[in-house]
Amino acid sequence: TGVQTCALPISAGVPDNLDQDFGLRGNSALGNYVWEDTNANGIQDEVNTGIAGATVNLYYDANGDGAINGAEATTPIATTTTDAMGFYSFGNLAAGNYQVGFVTPAGYDSASETGNGTAATGSDADVVTGLSPVVALPLNTTNNDIDAGYYELGSIGNYVWADTNGDGLQTGGEPGIPNVVVTLTGTDGAGNPVNLTMVTDADGLYLFEDLVPGTYTVTFVTPAGYTATTQTTGTANGSDADPVTGVAPAVMLGSGENNLDIDAGYKGTGSLGDYVWLDLDGDGVQDGNE
């Protein structure tokens, strides 16, 4: 008939041998991509750079209840790392429910926002746990839509100084101004508003740290006894503050970027003058009766 069978001998009075098991291996696969999310919006919409060597774990719903919890959630069935381009893959998988767990790569601080509704290009890693949603994987199927985006935090800052010659440029001998109020406003890549305030230190320096990539604006409050100097945005040591509003041009801060070139110069508001008199005796000295 062309059909082969295998019979196990059973002795009289001995129970059937029910311990002959077969392991089944499927041909489905899960994977895809871990990337540096330059603008931190959770979508692969910028010039992407894959992150090599990122650890990725795979978890399996062994009891088939549609959820992965308990021992299933703590013991991965497989672990891999991303290749030089940031890609990973788990192959030879049987049909079932799976969950991918991404480990934050070394040097990166945060995961991109999830839930952006873009299955093919979005980040699926939960921002706290690094876990993807549970994925139902049919037999003979490849799902290459499980991605994770990460970014590095950055900073914005620099310097407020007394521009004694009023040219809008930092020249030698011009000191920093302490206790100047500086405000940072804007939105990060996920659209969250940012509003931070600080004052310059004893040397006139300020620094907003641990910033998520986004678009930010620095505003300087004119210190008492000073007026704004000439705005010279675009020069290496120039003053970026608008002379009227104190607002510097907006900054687009990328992943891991430290922009330390937002400065403001101010000049003192001193006065000059005194007295004109009739010098009766012509000696050039203000005598009591002149």
XYZ file of C-alpha atoms in Angstrom:
290
model
C 0.000 0.000 0.000
C 3.001 2.293 0.319
C 2.203 2.953 3.995
C 4.816 1.991 6.565
C 3.870 1.132 10.128
C 5.902 0.389 13.217
C 4.581 -1.952 15.906
C 6.085 -2.199 19.375
C 5.956 -5.713 20.894
C 3.712 -6.027 23.932
C 4.149 -8.982 26.280
C 1.168 -10.711 27.773
C 0.156 -9.222 31.080
C 2.380 -6.123 30.590
C 0.762 -2.684 30.144
C 0.982 -1.014 26.755
C 4.161 1.036 26.225
C 2.851 4.617 26.193
C 6.196 6.341 26.587
C 7.323 6.484 22.968
C 7.352 10.255 22.239
C 8.170 12.251 19.151
C 9.379 15.884 19.170
C 7.837 18.055 16.445
C 9.667 21.072 15.031
C 7.852 23.648 12.925
C 9.124 25.917 10.189
C 7.675 29.262 11.280
C 9.825 32.251 12.288
C 9.721 35.469 14.285
C 12.020 38.454 14.098
C 13.130 41.615 12.787
C 14.897 44.785 13.843
C 16.376 46.834 16.702
C 17.229 50.396 15.707
C 18.390 53.756 17.049
C 15.296 55.931 17.002
C 16.926 59.299 16.279
C 13.809 61.402 16.893
C 12.275 59.107 19.579
C 8.822 58.908 18.008
C 8.704 55.103 17.928
C 8.513 54.927 14.120
C 11.184 54.045 11.594
C 10.803 57.285 9.674
C 14.284 58.806 9.891
C 17.675 57.661 8.652
C 17.761 54.454 10.642
C 20.824 52.874 12.181
C 20.511 49.313 13.405
C 21.894 48.472 16.846
C 24.250 45.509 16.729
C 24.660 43.044 19.589
C 21.315 43.748 21.285
C 19.998 40.791 23.303
C 16.570 39.439 22.341
C 14.685 36.710 24.222
C 11.813 34.539 23.030
C 9.035 33.288 25.335
C 6.428 30.609 24.545
C 2.870 29.955 25.692
C 3.437 26.337 26.659
C -0.011 25.709 28.158
C -1.848 27.274 25.227
C -4.025 29.675 27.208
C -3.132 32.688 25.053
C -1.087 34.361 27.780
C 2.526 34.143 28.819
C 2.973 34.322 32.575
C 4.523 32.556 35.524
C 7.470 30.372 34.559
C 6.684 30.994 30.886
C 7.422 34.695 31.364
C 10.683 34.212 33.255
C 12.341 31.465 31.246
C 12.960 32.194 27.567
C 12.952 29.252 25.186
C 15.613 30.921 23.051
C 17.984 33.893 23.137
C 19.807 35.627 20.319
C 21.578 38.911 19.525
C 21.096 41.312 16.662
C 23.551 41.196 13.777
C 25.733 44.033 12.500
C 22.702 45.641 10.834
C 20.421 45.335 13.876
C 18.378 42.348 12.642
C 17.479 39.180 14.577
C 15.470 36.031 13.866
C 14.068 33.004 15.684
C 13.480 30.134 13.247
C 12.158 26.577 13.204
C 9.220 27.484 15.439
C 6.069 25.442 15.912
C 2.677 27.129 15.704
C 1.659 28.828 18.941
C 1.721 32.012 20.983
C 5.040 33.796 21.447
C 6.379 36.944 23.062
C 9.635 38.740 22.258
C 11.609 40.373 25.077
C 14.133 43.086 24.178
C 16.985 43.912 26.568
C 17.954 47.601 26.534
C 21.243 47.783 24.615
C 24.351 49.031 26.391
C 24.714 52.793 26.125
C 21.003 53.416 25.577
C 18.701 54.714 28.265
C 15.144 54.439 27.017
C 12.877 52.567 24.637
C 10.723 54.365 22.101
C 7.025 54.826 22.731
C 4.791 51.934 21.691
C 1.243 51.795 20.431
C 1.826 53.989 17.402
C -0.391 51.800 15.225
C 2.256 51.080 12.588
C 2.808 47.341 12.709
C 5.486 47.275 10.018
C 7.565 50.260 11.131
C 6.690 50.844 14.789
C 8.426 49.884 18.020
C 6.744 46.950 19.737
C 8.817 46.952 22.941
C 7.024 48.060 26.099
C 8.857 51.088 27.508
C 9.155 49.487 30.966
C 9.400 45.736 30.435
C 10.852 45.586 26.916
C 8.253 42.941 26.029
C 6.292 42.819 22.788
C 2.587 41.928 22.725
C 1.829 38.200 22.581
C 2.030 37.077 18.951
C -0.089 34.221 17.568
C 2.144 32.456 15.056
C 0.473 30.019 12.636
C 2.294 27.070 11.127
C 4.486 27.806 8.086
C 4.455 31.555 8.785
C 7.199 34.167 9.066
C 6.440 37.286 11.113
C 9.118 39.933 10.614
C 7.258 42.824 12.246
C 8.523 42.634 15.845
C 10.817 45.650 16.217
C 12.239 47.805 18.988
C 13.541 51.362 18.824
C 15.926 52.870 21.370
C 17.480 56.288 21.849
C 20.103 57.943 24.008
C 19.361 60.951 26.181
C 20.974 64.296 25.353
C 21.470 67.801 26.738
C 21.186 71.504 25.911
C 23.093 74.354 27.494
C 25.802 76.663 27.781
C 26.621 80.216 28.781
C 25.372 83.689 29.762
C 28.030 86.401 29.809
C 28.592 90.147 30.241
C 29.239 91.474 26.750
C 31.220 94.533 27.817
C 31.838 95.812 24.285
C 28.314 95.034 23.060
C 29.373 93.218 19.876
C 27.429 90.021 20.594
C 30.594 87.898 20.674
C 32.427 86.264 23.573
C 35.816 87.950 23.739
C 38.587 87.551 26.286
C 38.015 89.048 29.712
C 34.203 89.156 29.496
C 32.864 87.323 32.593
C 29.881 85.000 33.010
C 26.739 86.280 34.725
C 25.439 84.098 37.607
C 21.809 83.506 38.656
C 20.266 84.270 35.261
C 16.903 82.486 34.821
C 16.865 80.133 31.811
C 13.788 78.176 30.658
C 13.593 75.164 28.330
C 10.288 74.437 26.588
C 9.264 72.119 23.765
C 8.072 68.594 23.016
C 9.894 65.289 22.902
C 9.633 62.842 20.015
C 6.500 61.237 21.456
C 4.758 64.621 21.690
C 5.097 65.012 25.446
C 5.458 68.656 26.589
C 8.658 69.724 28.340
C 8.980 72.800 30.589
C 12.106 73.171 32.731
C 13.682 76.160 34.502
C 17.069 76.698 36.121
C 19.571 79.489 36.823
C 23.152 79.917 35.676
C 25.919 78.945 38.083
C 28.693 81.149 39.479
C 30.473 81.033 36.112
C 27.400 81.850 34.032
C 26.922 78.259 32.823
C 23.658 76.272 32.618
C 22.823 72.733 31.451
C 19.542 70.862 30.869
C 20.416 67.152 31.027
C 18.717 63.785 30.359
C 16.601 65.129 27.497
C 14.631 62.834 25.198
C 15.187 63.673 21.522
C 12.749 66.367 20.426
C 12.355 70.030 19.509
C 13.265 72.548 22.205
C 13.497 76.309 22.755
C 15.688 78.125 25.282
C 14.481 81.445 26.738
C 16.693 83.783 28.759
C 15.381 86.326 31.284
C 17.344 89.583 31.101
C 19.283 89.940 34.377
C 18.800 93.064 36.492
C 21.147 95.879 35.533
C 21.676 94.611 31.984
C 20.182 94.946 28.511
C 20.379 92.366 25.729
C 23.324 92.581 23.392
C 23.356 92.103 19.623
C 21.967 88.755 18.435
C 24.632 86.874 16.486
C 23.080 83.431 16.006
C 25.139 81.234 13.725
C 28.530 82.298 15.026
C 30.551 79.962 17.236
C 30.673 82.258 20.275
C 27.709 84.477 19.524
C 24.593 85.457 21.438
C 21.516 83.442 20.442
C 18.941 85.345 22.536
C 16.519 87.641 20.733
C 17.170 91.167 22.145
C 13.453 91.746 22.783
C 12.010 88.353 23.772
C 15.116 86.555 25.045
C 14.136 83.517 22.955
C 16.828 81.571 21.096
C 16.095 79.720 17.828
C 14.497 76.280 18.265
C 16.801 73.277 18.546
C 16.074 69.815 17.107
C 17.871 67.469 19.504
C 18.700 64.012 18.183
C 19.519 60.764 19.952
C 22.585 61.168 22.173
C 23.159 64.761 21.047
C 24.642 67.337 23.411
C 24.071 70.862 22.098
C 26.266 73.150 24.201
C 26.116 76.210 21.989
C 23.035 78.155 23.146
C 24.425 81.356 24.672
C 23.219 84.838 25.630
C 25.191 88.035 26.040
C 24.121 91.098 28.029
C 25.643 94.527 28.444
C 25.508 96.704 31.547
C 23.111 99.651 31.820
C 25.503 102.192 33.397
C 25.294 105.987 32.933
C 27.657 108.822 32.119
C 27.261 112.513 33.035
C 27.542 115.254 35.661
C 27.929 119.012 35.418
C 28.699 122.002 33.225
C 29.702 125.225 35.086
C 30.840 128.796 34.522
C 34.489 128.832 35.574
C 34.734 132.498 36.711
C 38.451 132.457 37.426
C 39.391 130.144 34.560
C 41.358 127.730 36.727
C 39.462 124.598 35.617
C 38.325 123.864 39.159
C 34.770 124.124 40.481
C 35.130 126.770 43.140
C 32.432 127.295 45.742
C 30.908 130.391 44.116
C 30.934 129.063 40.508
